[in-house]
JSON list of C-alpha atoms in Angstrom, two decimals:
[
{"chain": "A", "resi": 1, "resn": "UNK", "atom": "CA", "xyz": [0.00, 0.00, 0.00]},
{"chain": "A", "resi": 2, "resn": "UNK", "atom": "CA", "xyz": [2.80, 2.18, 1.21]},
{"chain": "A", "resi": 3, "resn": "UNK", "atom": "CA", "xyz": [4.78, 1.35, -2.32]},
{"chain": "A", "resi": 4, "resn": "UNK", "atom": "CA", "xyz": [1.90, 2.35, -4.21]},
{"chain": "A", "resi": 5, "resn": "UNK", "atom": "CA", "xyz": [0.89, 5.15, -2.60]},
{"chain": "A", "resi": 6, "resn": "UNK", "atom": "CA", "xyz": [4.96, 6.89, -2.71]},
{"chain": "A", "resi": 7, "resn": "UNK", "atom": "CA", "xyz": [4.15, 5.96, -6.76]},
{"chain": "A", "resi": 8, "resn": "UNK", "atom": "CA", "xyz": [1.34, 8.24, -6.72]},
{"chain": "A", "resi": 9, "resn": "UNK", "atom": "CA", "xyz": [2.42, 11.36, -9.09]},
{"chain": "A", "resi": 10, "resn": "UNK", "atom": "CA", "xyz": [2.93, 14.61, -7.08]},
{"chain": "A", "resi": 11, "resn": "UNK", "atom": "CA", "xyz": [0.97, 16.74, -10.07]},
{"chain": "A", "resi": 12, "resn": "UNK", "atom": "CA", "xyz": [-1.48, 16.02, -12.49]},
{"chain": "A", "resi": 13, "resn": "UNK", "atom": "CA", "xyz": [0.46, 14.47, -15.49]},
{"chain": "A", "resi": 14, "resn": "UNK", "atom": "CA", "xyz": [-0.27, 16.13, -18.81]},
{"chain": "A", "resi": 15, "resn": "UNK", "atom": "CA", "xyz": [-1.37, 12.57, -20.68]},
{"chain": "A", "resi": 16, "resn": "UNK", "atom": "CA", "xyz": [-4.30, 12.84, -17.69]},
{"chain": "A", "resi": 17, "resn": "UNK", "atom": "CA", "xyz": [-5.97, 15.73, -19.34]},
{"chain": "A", "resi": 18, "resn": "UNK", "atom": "CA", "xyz": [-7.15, 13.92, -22.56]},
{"chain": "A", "resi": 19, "resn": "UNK", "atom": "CA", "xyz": [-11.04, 14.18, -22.85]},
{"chain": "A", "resi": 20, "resn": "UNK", "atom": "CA", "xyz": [-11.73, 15.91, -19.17]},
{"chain": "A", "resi": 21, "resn": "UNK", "atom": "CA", "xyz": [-13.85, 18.74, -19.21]},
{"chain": "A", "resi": 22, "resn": "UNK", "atom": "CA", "xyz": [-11.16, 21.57, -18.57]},
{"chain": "A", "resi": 23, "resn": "UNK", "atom": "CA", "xyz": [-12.35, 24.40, -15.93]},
{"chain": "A", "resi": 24, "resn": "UNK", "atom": "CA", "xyz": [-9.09, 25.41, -14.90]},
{"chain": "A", "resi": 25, "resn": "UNK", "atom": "CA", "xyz": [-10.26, 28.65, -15.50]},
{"chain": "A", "resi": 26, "resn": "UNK", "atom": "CA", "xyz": [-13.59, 28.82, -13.51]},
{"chain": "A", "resi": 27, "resn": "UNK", "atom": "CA", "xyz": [-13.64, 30.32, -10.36]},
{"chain": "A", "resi": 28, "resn": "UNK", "atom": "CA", "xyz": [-14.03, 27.06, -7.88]},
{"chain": "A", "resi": 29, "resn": "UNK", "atom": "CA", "xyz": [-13.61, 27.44, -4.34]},
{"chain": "A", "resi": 30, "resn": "UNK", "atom": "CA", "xyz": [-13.19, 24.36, -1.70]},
{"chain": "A", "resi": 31, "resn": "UNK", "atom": "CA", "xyz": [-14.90, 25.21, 1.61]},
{"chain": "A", "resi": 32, "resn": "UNK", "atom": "CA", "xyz": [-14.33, 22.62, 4.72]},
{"chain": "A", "resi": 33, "resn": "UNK", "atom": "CA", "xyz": [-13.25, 23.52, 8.19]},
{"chain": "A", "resi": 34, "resn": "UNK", "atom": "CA", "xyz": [-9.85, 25.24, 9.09]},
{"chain": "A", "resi": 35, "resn": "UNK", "atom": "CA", "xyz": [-8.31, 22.05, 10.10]},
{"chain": "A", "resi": 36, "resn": "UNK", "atom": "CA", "xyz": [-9.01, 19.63, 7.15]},
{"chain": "A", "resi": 37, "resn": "UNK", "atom": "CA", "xyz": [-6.17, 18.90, 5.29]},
{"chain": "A", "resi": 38, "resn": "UNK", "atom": "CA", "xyz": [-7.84, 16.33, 2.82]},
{"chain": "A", "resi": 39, "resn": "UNK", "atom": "CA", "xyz": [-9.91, 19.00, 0.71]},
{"chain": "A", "resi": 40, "resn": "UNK", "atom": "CA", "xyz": [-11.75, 16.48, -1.62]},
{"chain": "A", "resi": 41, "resn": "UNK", "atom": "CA", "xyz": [-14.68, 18.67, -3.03]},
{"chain": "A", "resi": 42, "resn": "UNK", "atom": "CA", "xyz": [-15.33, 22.08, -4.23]},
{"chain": "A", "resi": 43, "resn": "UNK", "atom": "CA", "xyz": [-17.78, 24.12, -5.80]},
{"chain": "A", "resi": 44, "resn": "UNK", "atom": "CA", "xyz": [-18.45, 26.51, -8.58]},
{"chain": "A", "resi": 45, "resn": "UNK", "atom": "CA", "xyz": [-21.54, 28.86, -9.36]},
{"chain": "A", "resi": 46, "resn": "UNK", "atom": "CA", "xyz": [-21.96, 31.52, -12.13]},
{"chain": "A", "resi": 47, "resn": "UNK", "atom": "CA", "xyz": [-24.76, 32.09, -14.32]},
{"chain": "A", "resi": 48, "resn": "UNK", "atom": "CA", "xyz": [-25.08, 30.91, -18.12]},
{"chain": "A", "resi": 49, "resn": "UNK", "atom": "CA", "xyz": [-26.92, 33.25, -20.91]},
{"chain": "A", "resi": 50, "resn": "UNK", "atom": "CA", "xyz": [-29.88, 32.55, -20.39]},
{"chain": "A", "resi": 51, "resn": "UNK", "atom": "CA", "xyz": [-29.88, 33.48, -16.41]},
{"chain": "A", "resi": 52, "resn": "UNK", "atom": "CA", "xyz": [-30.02, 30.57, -14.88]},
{"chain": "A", "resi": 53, "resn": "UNK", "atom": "CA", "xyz": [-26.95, 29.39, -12.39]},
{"chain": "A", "resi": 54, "resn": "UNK", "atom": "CA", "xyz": [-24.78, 26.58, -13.31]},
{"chain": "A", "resi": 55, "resn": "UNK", "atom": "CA", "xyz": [-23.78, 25.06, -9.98]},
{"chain": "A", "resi": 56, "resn": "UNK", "atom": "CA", "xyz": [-20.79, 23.02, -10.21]},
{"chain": "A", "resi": 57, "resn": "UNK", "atom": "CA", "xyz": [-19.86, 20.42, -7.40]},
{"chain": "A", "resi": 58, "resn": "UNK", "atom": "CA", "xyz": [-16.49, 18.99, -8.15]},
{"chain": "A", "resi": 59, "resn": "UNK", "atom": "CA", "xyz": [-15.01, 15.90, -6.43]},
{"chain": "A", "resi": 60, "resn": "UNK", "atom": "CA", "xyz": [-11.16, 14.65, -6.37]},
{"chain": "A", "resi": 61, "resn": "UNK", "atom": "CA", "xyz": [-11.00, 11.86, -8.91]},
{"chain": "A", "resi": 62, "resn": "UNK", "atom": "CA", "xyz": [-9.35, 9.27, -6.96]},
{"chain": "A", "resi": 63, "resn": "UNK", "atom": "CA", "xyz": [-10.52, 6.23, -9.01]},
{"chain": "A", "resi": 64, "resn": "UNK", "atom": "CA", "xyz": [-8.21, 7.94, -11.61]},
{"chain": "A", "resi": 65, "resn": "UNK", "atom": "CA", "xyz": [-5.20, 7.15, -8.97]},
{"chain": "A", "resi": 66, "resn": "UNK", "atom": "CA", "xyz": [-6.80, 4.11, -6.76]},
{"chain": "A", "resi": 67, "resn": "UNK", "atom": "CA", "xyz": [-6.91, 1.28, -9.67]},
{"chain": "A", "resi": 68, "resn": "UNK", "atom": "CA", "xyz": [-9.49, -1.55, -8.82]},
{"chain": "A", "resi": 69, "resn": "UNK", "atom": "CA", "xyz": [-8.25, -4.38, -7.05]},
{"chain": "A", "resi": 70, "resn": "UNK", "atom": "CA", "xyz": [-4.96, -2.70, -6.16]},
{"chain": "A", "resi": 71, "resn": "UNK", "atom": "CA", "xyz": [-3.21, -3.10, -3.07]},
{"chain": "A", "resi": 72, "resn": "UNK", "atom": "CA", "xyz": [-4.38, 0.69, -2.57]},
{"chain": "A", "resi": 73, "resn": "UNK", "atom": "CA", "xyz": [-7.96, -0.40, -3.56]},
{"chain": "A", "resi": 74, "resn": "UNK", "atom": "CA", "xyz": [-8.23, -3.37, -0.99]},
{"chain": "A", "resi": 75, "resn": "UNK", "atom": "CA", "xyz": [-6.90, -1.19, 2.19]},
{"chain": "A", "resi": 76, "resn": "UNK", "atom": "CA", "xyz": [-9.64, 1.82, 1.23]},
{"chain": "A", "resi": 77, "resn": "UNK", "atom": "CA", "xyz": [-12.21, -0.81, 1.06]},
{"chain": "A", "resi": 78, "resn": "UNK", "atom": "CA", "xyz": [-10.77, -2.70, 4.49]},
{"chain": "A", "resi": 79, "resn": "UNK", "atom": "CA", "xyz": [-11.15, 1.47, 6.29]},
{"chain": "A", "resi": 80, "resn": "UNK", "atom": "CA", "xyz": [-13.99, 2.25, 4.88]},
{"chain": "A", "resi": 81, "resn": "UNK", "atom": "CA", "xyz": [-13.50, 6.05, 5.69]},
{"chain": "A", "resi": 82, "resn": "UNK", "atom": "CA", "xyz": [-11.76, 8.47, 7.37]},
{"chain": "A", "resi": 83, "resn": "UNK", "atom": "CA", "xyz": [-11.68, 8.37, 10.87]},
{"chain": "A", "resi": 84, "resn": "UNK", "atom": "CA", "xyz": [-12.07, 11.83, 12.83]},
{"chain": "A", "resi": 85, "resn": "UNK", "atom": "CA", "xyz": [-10.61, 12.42, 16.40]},
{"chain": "A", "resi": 86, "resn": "UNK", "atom": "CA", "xyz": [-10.42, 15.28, 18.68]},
{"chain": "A", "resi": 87, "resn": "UNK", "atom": "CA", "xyz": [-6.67, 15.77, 17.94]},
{"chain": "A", "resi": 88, "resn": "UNK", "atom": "CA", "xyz": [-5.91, 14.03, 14.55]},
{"chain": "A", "resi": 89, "resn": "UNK", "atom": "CA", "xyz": [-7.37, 12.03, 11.62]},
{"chain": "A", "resi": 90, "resn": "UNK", "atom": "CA", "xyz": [-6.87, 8.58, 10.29]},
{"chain": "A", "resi": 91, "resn": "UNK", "atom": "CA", "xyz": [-7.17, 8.91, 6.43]},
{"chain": "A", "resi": 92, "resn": "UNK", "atom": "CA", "xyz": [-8.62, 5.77, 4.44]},
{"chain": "A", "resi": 93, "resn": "UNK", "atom": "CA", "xyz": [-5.95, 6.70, 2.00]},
{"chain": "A", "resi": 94, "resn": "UNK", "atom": "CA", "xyz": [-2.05, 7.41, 2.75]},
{"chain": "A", "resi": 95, "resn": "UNK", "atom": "CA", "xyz": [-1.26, 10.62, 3.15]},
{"chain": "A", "resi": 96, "resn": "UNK", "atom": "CA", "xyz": [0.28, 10.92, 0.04]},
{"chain": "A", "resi": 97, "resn": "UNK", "atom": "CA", "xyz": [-2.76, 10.30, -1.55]},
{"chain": "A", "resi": 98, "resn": "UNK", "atom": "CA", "xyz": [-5.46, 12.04, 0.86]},
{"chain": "A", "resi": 99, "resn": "UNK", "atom": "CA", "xyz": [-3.35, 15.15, 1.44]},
{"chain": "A", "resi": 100, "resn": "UNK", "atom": "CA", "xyz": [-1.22, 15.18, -1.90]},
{"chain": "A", "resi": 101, "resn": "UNK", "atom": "CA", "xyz": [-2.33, 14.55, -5.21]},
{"chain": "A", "resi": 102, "resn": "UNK", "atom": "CA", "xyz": [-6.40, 13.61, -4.52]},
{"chain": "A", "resi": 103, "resn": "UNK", "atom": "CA", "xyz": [-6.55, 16.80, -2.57]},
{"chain": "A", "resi": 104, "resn": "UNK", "atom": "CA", "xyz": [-8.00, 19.87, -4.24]},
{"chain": "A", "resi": 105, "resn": "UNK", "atom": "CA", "xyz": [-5.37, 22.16, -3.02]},
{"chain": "A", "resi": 106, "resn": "UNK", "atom": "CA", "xyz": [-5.13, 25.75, -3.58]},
{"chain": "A", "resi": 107, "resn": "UNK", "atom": "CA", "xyz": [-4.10, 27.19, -7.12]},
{"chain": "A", "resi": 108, "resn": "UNK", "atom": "CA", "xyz": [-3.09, 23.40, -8.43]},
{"chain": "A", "resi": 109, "resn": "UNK", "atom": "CA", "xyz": [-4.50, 21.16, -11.15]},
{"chain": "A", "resi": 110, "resn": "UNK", "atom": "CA", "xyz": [-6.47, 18.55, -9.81]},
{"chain": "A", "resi": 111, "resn": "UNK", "atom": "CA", "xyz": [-8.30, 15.95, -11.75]},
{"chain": "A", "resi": 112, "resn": "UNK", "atom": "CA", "xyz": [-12.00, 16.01, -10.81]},
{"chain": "A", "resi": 113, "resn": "UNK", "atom": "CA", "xyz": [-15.35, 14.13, -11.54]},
{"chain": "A", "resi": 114, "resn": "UNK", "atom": "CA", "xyz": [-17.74, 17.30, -11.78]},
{"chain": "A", "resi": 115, "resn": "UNK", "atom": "CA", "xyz": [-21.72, 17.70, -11.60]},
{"chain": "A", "resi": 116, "resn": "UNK", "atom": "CA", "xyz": [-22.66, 20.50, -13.65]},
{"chain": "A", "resi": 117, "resn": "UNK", "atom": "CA", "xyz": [-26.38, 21.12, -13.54]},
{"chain": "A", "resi": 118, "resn": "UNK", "atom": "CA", "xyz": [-27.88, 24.30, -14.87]},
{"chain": "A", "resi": 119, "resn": "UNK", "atom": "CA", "xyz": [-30.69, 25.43, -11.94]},
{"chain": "A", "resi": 120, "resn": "UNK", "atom": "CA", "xyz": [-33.49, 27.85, -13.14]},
{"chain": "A", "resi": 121, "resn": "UNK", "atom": "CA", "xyz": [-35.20, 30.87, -10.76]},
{"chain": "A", "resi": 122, "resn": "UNK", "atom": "CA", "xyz": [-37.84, 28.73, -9.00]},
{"chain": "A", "resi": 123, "resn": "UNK", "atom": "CA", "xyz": [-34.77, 26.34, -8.06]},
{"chain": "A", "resi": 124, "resn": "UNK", "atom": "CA", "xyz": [-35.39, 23.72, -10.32]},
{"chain": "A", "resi": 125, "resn": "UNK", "atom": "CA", "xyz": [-31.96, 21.41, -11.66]},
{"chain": "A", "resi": 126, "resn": "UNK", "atom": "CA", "xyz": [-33.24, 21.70, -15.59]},
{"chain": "A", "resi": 127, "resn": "UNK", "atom": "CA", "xyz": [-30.34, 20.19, -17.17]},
{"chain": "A", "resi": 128, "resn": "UNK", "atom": "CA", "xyz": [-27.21, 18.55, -15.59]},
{"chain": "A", "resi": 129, "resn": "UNK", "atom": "CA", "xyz": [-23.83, 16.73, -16.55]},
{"chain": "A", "resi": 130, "resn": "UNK", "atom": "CA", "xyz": [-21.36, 14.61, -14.70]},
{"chain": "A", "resi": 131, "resn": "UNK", "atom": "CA", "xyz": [-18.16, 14.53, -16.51]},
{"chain": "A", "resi": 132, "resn": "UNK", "atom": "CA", "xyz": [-14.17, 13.62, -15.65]},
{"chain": "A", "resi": 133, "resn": "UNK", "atom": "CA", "xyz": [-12.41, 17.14, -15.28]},
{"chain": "A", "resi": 134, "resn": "UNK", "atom": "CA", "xyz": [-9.40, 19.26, -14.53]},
{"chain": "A", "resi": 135, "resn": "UNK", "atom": "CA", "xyz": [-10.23, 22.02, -11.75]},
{"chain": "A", "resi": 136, "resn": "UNK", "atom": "CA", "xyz": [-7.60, 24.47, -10.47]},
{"chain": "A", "resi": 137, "resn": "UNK", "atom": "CA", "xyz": [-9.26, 25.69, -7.13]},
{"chain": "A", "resi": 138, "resn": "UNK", "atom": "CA", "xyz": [-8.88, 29.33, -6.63]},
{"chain": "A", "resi": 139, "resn": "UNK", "atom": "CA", "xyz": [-8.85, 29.92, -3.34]},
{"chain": "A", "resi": 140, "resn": "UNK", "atom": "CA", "xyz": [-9.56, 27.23, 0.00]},
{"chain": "A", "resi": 141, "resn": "UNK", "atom": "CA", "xyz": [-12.02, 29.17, 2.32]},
{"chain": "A", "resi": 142, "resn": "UNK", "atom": "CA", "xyz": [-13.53, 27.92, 5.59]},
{"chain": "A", "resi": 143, "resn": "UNK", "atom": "CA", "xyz": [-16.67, 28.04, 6.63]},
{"chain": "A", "resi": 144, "resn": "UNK", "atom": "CA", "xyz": [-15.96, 30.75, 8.77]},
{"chain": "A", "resi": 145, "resn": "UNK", "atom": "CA", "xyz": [-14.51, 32.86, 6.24]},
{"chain": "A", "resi": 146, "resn": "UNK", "atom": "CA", "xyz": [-17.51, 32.09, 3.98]},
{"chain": "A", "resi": 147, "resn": "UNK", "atom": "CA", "xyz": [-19.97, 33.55, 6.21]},
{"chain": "A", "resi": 148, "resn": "UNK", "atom": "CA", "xyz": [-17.73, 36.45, 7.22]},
{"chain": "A", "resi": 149, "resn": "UNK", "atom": "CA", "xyz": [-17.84, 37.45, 3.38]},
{"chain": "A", "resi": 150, "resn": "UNK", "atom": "CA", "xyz": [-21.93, 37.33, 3.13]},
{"chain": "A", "resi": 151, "resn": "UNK", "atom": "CA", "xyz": [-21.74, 39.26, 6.44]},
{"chain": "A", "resi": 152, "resn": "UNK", "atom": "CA", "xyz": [-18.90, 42.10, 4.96]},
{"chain": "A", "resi": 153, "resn": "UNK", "atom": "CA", "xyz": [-16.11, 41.48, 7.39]},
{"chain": "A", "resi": 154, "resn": "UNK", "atom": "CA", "xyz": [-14.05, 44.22, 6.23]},
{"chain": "A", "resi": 155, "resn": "UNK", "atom": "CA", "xyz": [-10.47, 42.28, 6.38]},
{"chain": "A", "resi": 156, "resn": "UNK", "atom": "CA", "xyz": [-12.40, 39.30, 4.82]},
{"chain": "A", "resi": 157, "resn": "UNK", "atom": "CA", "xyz": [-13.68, 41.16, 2.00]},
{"chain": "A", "resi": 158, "resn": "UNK", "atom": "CA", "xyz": [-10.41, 42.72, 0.96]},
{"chain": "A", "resi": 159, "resn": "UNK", "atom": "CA", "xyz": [-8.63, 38.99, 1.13]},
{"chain": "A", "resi": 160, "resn": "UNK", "atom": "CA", "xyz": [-11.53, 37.64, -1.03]},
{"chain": "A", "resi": 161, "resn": "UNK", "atom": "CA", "xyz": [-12.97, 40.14, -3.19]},
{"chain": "A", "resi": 162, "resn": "UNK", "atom": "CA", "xyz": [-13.46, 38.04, -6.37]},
{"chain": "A", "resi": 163, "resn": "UNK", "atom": "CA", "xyz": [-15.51, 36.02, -4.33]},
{"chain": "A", "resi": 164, "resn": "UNK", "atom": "CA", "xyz": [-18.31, 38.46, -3.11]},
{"chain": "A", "resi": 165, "resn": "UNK", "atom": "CA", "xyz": [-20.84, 37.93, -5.95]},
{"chain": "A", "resi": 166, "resn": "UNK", "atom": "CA", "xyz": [-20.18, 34.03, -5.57]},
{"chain": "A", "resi": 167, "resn": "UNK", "atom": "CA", "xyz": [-21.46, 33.75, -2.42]},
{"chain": "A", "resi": 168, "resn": "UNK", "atom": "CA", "xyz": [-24.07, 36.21, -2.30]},
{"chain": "A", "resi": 169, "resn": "UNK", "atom": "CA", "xyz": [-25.36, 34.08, -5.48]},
{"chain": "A", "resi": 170, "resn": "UNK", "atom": "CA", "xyz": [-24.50, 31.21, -3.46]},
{"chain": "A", "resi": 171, "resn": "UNK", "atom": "CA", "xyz": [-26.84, 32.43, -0.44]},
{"chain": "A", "resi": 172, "resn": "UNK", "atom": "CA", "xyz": [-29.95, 33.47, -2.52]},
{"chain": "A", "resi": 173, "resn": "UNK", "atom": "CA", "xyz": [-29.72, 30.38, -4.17]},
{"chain": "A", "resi": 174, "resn": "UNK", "atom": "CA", "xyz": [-29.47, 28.47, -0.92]},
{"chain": "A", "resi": 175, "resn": "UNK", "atom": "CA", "xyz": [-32.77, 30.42, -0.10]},
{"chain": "A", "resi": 176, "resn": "UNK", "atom": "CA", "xyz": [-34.63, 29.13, -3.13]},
{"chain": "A", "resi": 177, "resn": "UNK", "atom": "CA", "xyz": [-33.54, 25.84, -2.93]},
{"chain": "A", "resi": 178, "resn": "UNK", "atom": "CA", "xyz": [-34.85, 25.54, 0.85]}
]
């Protein structure tokens, strides 16, 4: 497992790219709390031209890495998950893995499977896509930060200001969905 994991690729190997969906250039933000360290999903939101948003939830593509019935296969499936405690995690991949190349780190390529689906004003999903990807997450918030933003924390604001209209979108959205 260990082997196979210190095989892993530390970036996302040009030969990977063929026929992903590439939003490298989409503003994608991962939000989890301040101590994760295995950032495995993200999300994107803009609107199309004909109004309605295209939410984008993006998860690490670790099948692409994690090849059935290898030794790394066998071990995830013997954990089962991650294991949280008060003062550290056990990840159900190595480290290498978990906190390296399947994590959607700030301002790197990362390959991704991605849900588009297009979402219209009364909140319905009128269209949707799942497809392999190539993300380059723009910035890793917290939850904290995230809500400081909506609320105009000054200092927050000034660190994320290409993020504003994203998460007030984000918020009215949340409010039609509900």
């Amino acid at each position: 497992v260990l082997a196979e994991a210190q095989a892993a690729p530390q970036a996302v190997e040009e030969a990977a790219l063929a026929g992903r969906l590439d939003l490298r250039d989409r503003t994608i933000i991962t939000i989890d709390g301040a101590s994760s360290k295995d950032l495995d999903d993200a999300v994107s939101l803009e609107k199309d031209g004909r109004g309605r948003w295209v939410l984008g939830v993006h998860i690490a593509d670790v099948s692409h890495y994690v090849t059935q019935g290898s030794a790394l296969d066998l071990e995830a499936w013997e954990r089962g998950t991650s294991v949280y405690f008060a003062d550290q995690v056990v990840p159900m991949l190595p480290r290498e893995l978990s906190n390296g190349i399947c994590s959607l780190n700030e301002g790197v390529e990362r390959l991704t499977l991605s849900c588009l689906m297009q979402v219209d004003r009364s909140g319905k999903v009128v269209k949707g896509r799942i497809a392999p990807s190539v993300i380059r997450s723009r910035h890793r918030m917290t939850y904290t930060e995230v809500t400081k933003l909506y609320e105009r924390d000054e200092e927050t604001v000034k660190k994320y200001p290409d993020l504003i209209e994203m998460v007030d979108t984000a918020v009215r959205l949340t409010k039609i969905l509900k």
